[in-house]
Coordinates of C-alpha atoms in Angstrom, one line a residue:
M1 CA 103.8 17.2 39.2
D2 CA 102.0 20.4 38.7
N3 CA 98.8 19.9 36.6
H4 CA 98.2 23.6 35.9
A5 CA 98.7 24.8 32.2
T6 CA 101.5 27.1 31.5
I7 CA 100.3 30.7 30.9
V8 CA 102.2 32.4 28.0
I9 CA 101.9 36.2 27.6
K10 CA 102.7 37.4 24.1
K11 CA 103.2 41.2 23.4
L12 CA 102.5 42.4 19.9
K13 CA 103.9 45.6 18.5
K14 CA 101.7 47.6 16.0
G15 CA 103.7 48.5 12.9
G16 CA 103.4 51.7 10.8
H17 CA 100.9 54.6 11.2
G18 CA 98.3 53.7 8.6
A19 CA 95.9 52.3 11.2
H20 CA 95.5 55.6 12.8
H21 CA 94.3 57.4 9.7
G22 CA 91.8 54.9 8.2
G23 CA 90.3 56.1 4.9
A24 CA 90.0 59.8 5.5
W25 CA 92.9 60.6 3.2
K26 CA 91.0 59.2 0.3
V27 CA 88.3 61.9 0.8
A28 CA 90.8 64.7 0.9
Y29 CA 92.6 63.3 -2.1
A30 CA 89.3 63.1 -4.1
D31 CA 88.5 66.7 -3.2
F32 CA 92.0 67.8 -4.4
V33 CA 91.6 65.9 -7.7
T34 CA 88.2 67.4 -8.2
A35 CA 89.5 70.9 -7.6
M36 CA 92.4 70.4 -10.0
M37 CA 90.0 69.1 -12.7
A38 CA 87.8 72.1 -12.2
F39 CA 90.8 74.4 -12.4
F40 CA 92.1 72.9 -15.6
L41 CA 88.6 73.0 -17.1
L42 CA 88.4 76.7 -16.3
L43 CA 91.7 77.3 -18.0
W44 CA 90.5 75.4 -21.0
L45 CA 87.3 77.4 -21.2
L46 CA 89.1 80.7 -20.9
N47 CA 91.2 79.7 -23.8
A48 CA 88.6 78.1 -26.0
T49 CA 85.6 80.5 -25.8
T50 CA 84.9 84.0 -27.1
E51 CA 84.0 87.0 -24.9
E52 CA 80.3 86.6 -25.8
Q53 CA 80.4 82.9 -24.9
K54 CA 82.1 83.8 -21.6
M55 CA 79.3 86.2 -20.9
G56 CA 76.7 83.5 -21.7
I57 CA 78.3 81.1 -19.3
S58 CA 78.6 83.7 -16.6
N59 CA 75.0 84.6 -16.9
Y60 CA 74.0 81.0 -16.7
F61 CA 75.6 80.5 -13.3
D62 CA 74.6 83.9 -12.0
P63 CA 71.6 83.6 -9.6
T64 CA 71.1 87.3 -9.5
A65 CA 70.5 87.4 -13.2
I66 CA 67.7 84.8 -12.7
S67 CA 66.1 86.8 -9.9
R68 CA 66.1 90.0 -12.1
S69 CA 64.6 88.2 -15.0
T70 CA 60.8 88.1 -15.6
R71 CA 61.1 85.8 -18.6
S72 CA 61.0 82.5 -16.8
G73 CA 63.8 81.0 -18.9
S74 CA 63.2 82.9 -22.1
G75 CA 66.4 84.8 -22.3
G76 CA 70.2 84.4 -22.0
V77 CA 71.5 80.8 -22.2
L78 CA 68.0 79.5 -21.3
G79 CA 66.4 81.6 -24.0
G80 CA 67.4 79.5 -27.1
T81 CA 71.1 79.4 -26.6
S82 CA 72.6 76.0 -27.6
I83 CA 75.8 74.4 -26.5
T84 CA 76.4 73.3 -30.1
V85 CA 75.7 74.7 -33.5
P86 CA 72.1 73.9 -34.3
G87 CA 71.8 70.8 -36.6
A88 CA 75.5 69.9 -36.2
L89 CA 76.7 66.4 -35.2
K90 CA 79.4 66.6 -32.6
S91 CA 81.6 63.8 -31.3
P92 CA 82.1 63.4 -27.6
S93 CA 85.7 64.5 -27.9
S94 CA 84.8 67.8 -29.8
P95 CA 85.1 71.0 -27.8
P96 CA 81.7 72.5 -27.0
Q97 CA 80.6 75.7 -28.7
I98 CA 78.1 78.1 -27.4
S99 CA 76.1 80.0 -30.0
T100 CA 73.8 82.9 -28.9
P101 CA 70.9 83.9 -31.1
Q102 CA 70.9 87.6 -31.9
V103 CA 67.3 88.0 -30.9
A104 CA 68.0 86.9 -27.3
R105 CA 70.3 89.8 -26.2
P106 CA 68.0 92.7 -26.9
Q107 CA 65.3 90.9 -24.9
A108 CA 67.8 90.5 -22.0
E109 CA 68.8 94.2 -22.3
R110 CA 65.2 95.4 -21.9
T111 CA 64.7 93.2 -18.9
E112 CA 67.9 94.2 -17.2
A113 CA 67.1 97.8 -17.7
L114 CA 64.1 97.3 -15.5
D115 CA 66.4 96.7 -12.5
P116 CA 68.0 99.9 -11.2
D117 CA 70.6 97.9 -9.3
S118 CA 71.9 96.0 -12.2
D119 CA 75.7 96.4 -12.7
D120 CA 75.6 95.3 -16.4
P121 CA 77.7 98.0 -18.3
E122 CA 75.0 98.3 -21.0
N123 CA 72.3 98.7 -18.3
I124 CA 74.4 101.4 -16.6
E125 CA 74.6 103.2 -20.0
S126 CA 70.9 102.9 -20.4
R127 CA 70.4 104.5 -17.0
L128 CA 72.8 107.4 -17.5
G129 CA 72.0 107.9 -21.2
S130 CA 74.2 107.9 -24.2
R131 CA 75.0 110.9 -26.4
E132 CA 72.6 109.7 -29.1
D133 CA 70.2 106.7 -29.3
E134 CA 69.8 104.3 -32.2
E135 CA 67.2 106.5 -33.9
G136 CA 69.4 109.5 -33.9
T137 CA 67.4 111.5 -31.4
V138 CA 69.1 113.5 -28.7
N139 CA 68.9 112.5 -25.1
Q140 CA 68.0 114.6 -22.1
E141 CA 71.6 115.4 -21.1
V142 CA 72.4 116.9 -24.5
V143 CA 69.2 118.8 -24.7
E144 CA 69.9 120.4 -21.3
Q145 CA 73.4 121.4 -22.4
L146 CA 72.2 122.9 -25.6
L147 CA 69.4 124.7 -23.7
R148 CA 71.8 126.2 -21.3
E149 CA 74.2 127.3 -24.1
R150 CA 71.4 129.0 -26.0
E151 CA 70.0 130.6 -22.9
Q152 CA 73.3 132.0 -21.9
Q153 CA 73.8 133.5 -25.3
Q154 CA 70.3 135.0 -25.1
F155 CA 71.1 136.5 -21.7
E156 CA 74.3 138.0 -22.9
D157 CA 72.5 139.5 -26.0
A158 CA 69.7 140.9 -23.8
E159 CA 72.2 142.5 -21.4
A160 CA 74.1 144.2 -24.3
A161 CA 70.8 145.3 -25.9
I162 CA 69.5 146.9 -22.6
K163 CA 72.8 148.8 -22.0
E164 CA 72.8 150.0 -25.6
A165 CA 69.2 151.1 -25.4
I166 CA 69.9 153.1 -22.3
E167 CA 73.0 154.8 -23.8
K168 CA 70.9 155.8 -26.8
T169 CA 68.2 157.4 -24.6
P170 CA 69.5 160.8 -23.4
E171 CA 66.4 161.5 -21.3
L172 CA 67.2 158.6 -19.0
G173 CA 70.3 160.5 -17.9
E174 CA 71.8 159.4 -14.6
V175 CA 68.9 157.0 -13.8
G176 CA 70.6 154.5 -16.2
E177 CA 73.4 154.1 -13.7
S178 CA 70.8 152.6 -11.3
L179 CA 70.6 149.5 -13.6
K180 CA 72.7 146.5 -12.6
I181 CA 72.6 143.2 -14.5
D182 CA 74.2 140.0 -13.2
S183 CA 73.8 136.2 -13.2
T184 CA 72.4 134.2 -10.3
P185 CA 71.7 130.5 -9.8
E186 CA 68.1 131.3 -10.6
G187 CA 68.8 133.0 -13.9
L188 CA 69.6 136.5 -15.2
R189 CA 68.9 139.2 -12.6
I190 CA 68.1 142.8 -13.6
Q191 CA 68.1 145.3 -10.7
L192 CA 66.9 148.9 -10.5
I193 CA 68.8 150.3 -7.5
D194 CA 68.3 153.6 -5.7
Q195 CA 71.4 155.8 -5.6
E196 CA 72.4 158.4 -3.0
K197 CA 71.0 161.2 -5.1
I198 CA 68.8 159.3 -7.6
A199 CA 65.6 157.7 -6.3
L200 CA 63.3 155.4 -8.3
F201 CA 60.2 156.0 -6.2
P202 CA 59.1 158.9 -4.1
N203 CA 59.7 158.5 -0.3
G204 CA 57.2 156.1 1.1
S205 CA 55.3 155.7 -2.2
A206 CA 54.9 153.0 -4.9
A207 CA 54.1 155.6 -7.6
M208 CA 57.3 155.5 -9.5
Y209 CA 59.0 158.5 -11.2
E210 CA 58.7 158.9 -14.9
Q211 CA 62.3 158.2 -15.5
T212 CA 61.9 154.9 -13.6
R213 CA 59.0 154.0 -15.9
Q214 CA 61.0 154.8 -19.0
L215 CA 63.8 152.6 -17.7
L216 CA 61.5 149.7 -17.1
T217 CA 59.9 150.2 -20.5
K218 CA 63.4 149.8 -22.2
V219 CA 64.0 146.7 -20.1
S220 CA 60.6 145.2 -21.0
E221 CA 61.1 145.8 -24.8
I222 CA 64.2 143.7 -24.7
I223 CA 63.1 140.8 -22.4
S224 CA 59.7 140.5 -24.0
T225 CA 61.4 138.5 -26.8
L226 CA 62.6 135.8 -24.4
P227 CA 60.6 132.8 -23.3
N228 CA 61.8 132.8 -19.6
Q229 CA 59.5 133.1 -16.7
I230 CA 59.9 136.3 -14.7
E231 CA 60.1 136.9 -10.9
I232 CA 59.7 140.4 -9.6
T233 CA 60.9 141.3 -6.1
G234 CA 60.6 144.6 -4.2
H235 CA 63.1 145.7 -1.5
T236 CA 63.3 148.6 0.9
D237 CA 65.7 149.9 3.5
S238 CA 65.2 149.5 7.2
K239 CA 63.7 153.0 7.9
Q240 CA 60.2 152.6 9.2
F241 CA 57.0 154.6 8.8
A242 CA 55.7 156.9 11.4
P243 CA 54.5 155.3 14.7
G244 CA 50.9 154.1 14.5
S245 CA 50.9 153.7 10.7
T246 CA 49.3 150.5 9.4
Y247 CA 51.3 150.7 6.2
T248 CA 54.7 149.0 6.6
N249 CA 57.8 148.2 4.5
W250 CA 56.2 144.9 3.6
D251 CA 53.3 146.6 2.0
L252 CA 55.6 149.2 0.3
S253 CA 58.0 146.6 -1.2
S254 CA 55.1 144.5 -2.4
D255 CA 53.3 147.5 -4.0
R256 CA 56.5 148.6 -5.7
A257 CA 57.0 145.1 -7.1
N258 CA 53.4 145.0 -8.3
A259 CA 53.8 148.5 -9.9
S260 CA 56.8 147.3 -11.8
R261 CA 54.8 144.3 -13.0
R262 CA 52.1 146.5 -14.4
V263 CA 54.7 148.5 -16.4
L264 CA 56.3 145.3 -17.8
V265 CA 52.9 143.9 -18.8
A266 CA 51.9 147.2 -20.4
N267 CA 55.0 147.1 -22.6
G268 CA 54.9 143.7 -24.1
I269 CA 55.5 141.1 -21.4
D270 CA 53.0 138.3 -21.5
E271 CA 51.1 138.1 -18.2
K272 CA 51.6 134.3 -18.2
R273 CA 55.3 134.8 -17.9
I274 CA 55.0 136.5 -14.6
D275 CA 55.7 133.7 -12.2
E276 CA 56.1 135.5 -8.9
V277 CA 55.7 139.0 -7.5
V278 CA 56.8 139.4 -3.9
G279 CA 57.9 142.1 -1.4
K280 CA 60.9 141.4 0.9
A281 CA 60.8 144.6 2.9
D282 CA 64.3 145.1 4.4
R283 CA 65.1 141.4 4.9
E284 CA 67.7 141.1 2.1
P285 CA 69.8 144.2 2.1
L286 CA 72.6 144.8 -0.4
A287 CA 74.7 147.0 1.8
E288 CA 75.9 146.3 5.3
D289 CA 74.1 149.3 6.6
P290 CA 70.4 148.4 6.6
A291 CA 69.5 152.1 6.1
D292 CA 71.7 152.5 3.0
P293 CA 69.6 153.8 0.0
T294 CA 71.0 151.0 -2.3
N295 CA 68.9 148.6 -0.3
R296 CA 65.8 150.1 -2.0
R297 CA 65.5 148.3 -5.3
I298 CA 63.4 146.3 -7.7
S299 CA 64.8 142.9 -8.8
I300 CA 63.6 141.3 -12.0
I301 CA 64.9 137.7 -12.6
L302 CA 64.6 135.8 -15.9
K303 CA 64.4 132.3 -14.5
H304 CA 66.3 129.4 -16.2
L305 CA 64.2 127.4 -18.6
S306 CA 63.1 123.9 -17.6
A307 CA 64.9 121.0 -19.4
T308 CA 61.5 119.4 -19.9
G309 CA 59.6 122.5 -21.1
D310 CA 58.4 123.5 -24.6
E311 CA 61.7 125.3 -25.4
A312 CA 63.7 122.2 -24.6
K313 CA 61.4 120.1 -26.8
K314 CA 61.9 122.6 -29.6
I315 CA 65.7 122.4 -29.2
A316 CA 65.6 118.6 -29.2
A317 CA 63.6 118.6 -32.4
E318 CA 66.0 121.1 -34.1
E319 CA 69.1 119.1 -33.0
T320 CA 67.6 115.9 -34.3
R321 CA 66.8 117.4 -37.6
R322 CA 70.3 118.9 -37.8
R323 CA 72.0 115.6 -37.1
A324 CA 69.7 113.8 -39.6
A325 CA 70.7 116.5 -42.2
Q326 CA 74.4 115.9 -41.4
A327 CA 74.0 112.2 -41.7
G328 CA 72.3 112.6 -45.1
G329 CA 74.9 115.0 -46.4
A330 CA 72.6 118.0 -46.5
P331 CA 73.7 121.4 -45.1
A332 CA 72.7 121.6 -41.4
G333 CA 72.4 125.4 -41.2
S334 CA 68.9 126.7 -40.8
P335 CA 67.1 129.5 -39.0
A336 CA 66.1 127.0 -36.3
D337 CA 69.8 126.2 -35.5
T338 CA 70.7 129.8 -34.7
G339 CA 68.8 129.9 -31.5
A340 CA 67.2 133.2 -32.5
P341 CA 63.8 134.0 -30.9
S342 CA 60.9 132.9 -33.0
G343 CA 59.3 136.3 -32.9
T344 CA 58.3 139.3 -30.8
P345 CA 55.0 139.2 -29.0
D346 CA 52.5 141.9 -29.8
R347 CA 53.1 145.1 -27.8
G348 CA 50.4 146.3 -25.4
G349 CA 48.9 149.8 -25.3
P350 CA 50.5 152.8 -23.8
P351 CA 51.9 152.5 -20.3
A352 CA 49.2 152.4 -17.7
V353 CA 49.2 155.1 -15.0
D354 CA 50.8 153.6 -11.9
R355 CA 48.3 153.8 -8.9
G356 CA 50.2 151.3 -6.7
G357 CA 50.3 152.1 -2.9
P358 CA 49.4 155.1 -0.9
A359 CA 51.2 158.3 -2.0
Q360 CA 53.5 160.3 0.3
L361 CA 52.8 158.6 3.6
P362 CA 54.9 160.0 6.4
R363 CA 58.1 157.9 6.5
A364 CA 61.6 158.5 7.6
G365 CA 63.2 156.6 4.7
G366 CA 62.6 155.7 1.0

């Protein structure tokens, strides 16, 4: 008889698949439920709150708004905003209400305006400027627009007045045809240009002819009433002086520009308005041929006024008064609204004798 115990091998089969997953599904399910709860909470808030309350909630959860702020919790939702109406008793089941004190928003606006990168619509408007601020004053954009409109009208009036004055002066004769007026990016340009048979200056000299002086006198009488700064530029053709001469076209163009300056100042132009007097020699010709006589000219530019200058401040004050008068029901028309010049400066003495530049130096051109 065999005394050894019988060995029994039993095979067990694992049933189902749950043992493979453990409890991981519970974490995923909890995340899903949390996300759904947050989603339905968002839908409820969108339906139950006003636009101002939405903005308050958005600012509360916006970290960039906190970094921009210098109030350390004194503005926005942290600046006195309550989740419920102050003093009211609320049950746990009552929907929350967000009330924003009226004094909190202006403080926030002032702080946000300090940050140039803020995308808040009201901050963008404060950077770009509105048409009119709360006090009724005019902003810089409107002032500049009004300034350009008034300046353009003054330029047109000056051009018409100069042409009319020349037509009424028979002694100017054909020299009046040498005058050309046009607009440039710098301002209104008045040019006195040599013609084929009509010269403004003797050959190689800065002592202008009498007709040229009379023409400049008429021009100065008109533009002396305007406030614009003046730039005077002399130009010559490409013809050179005799070999060995130390006097060049640079000297000639500068002397002719300076001679024109003296005539303008002697006939009513304030010396302080002369901003620049330069000679360009033959470096900026009008005609393709550098030796063409039309390249010999004097250019007078009335430069555009600055949007921050005295004239702009005057226009801003006038426009503010006009708007205030309209708001009060009073008639807005006044002499200040017409844009007319405030007055004509005192005229100087008789035209000074022009002594600019050496006379009749040997030169091939004009």
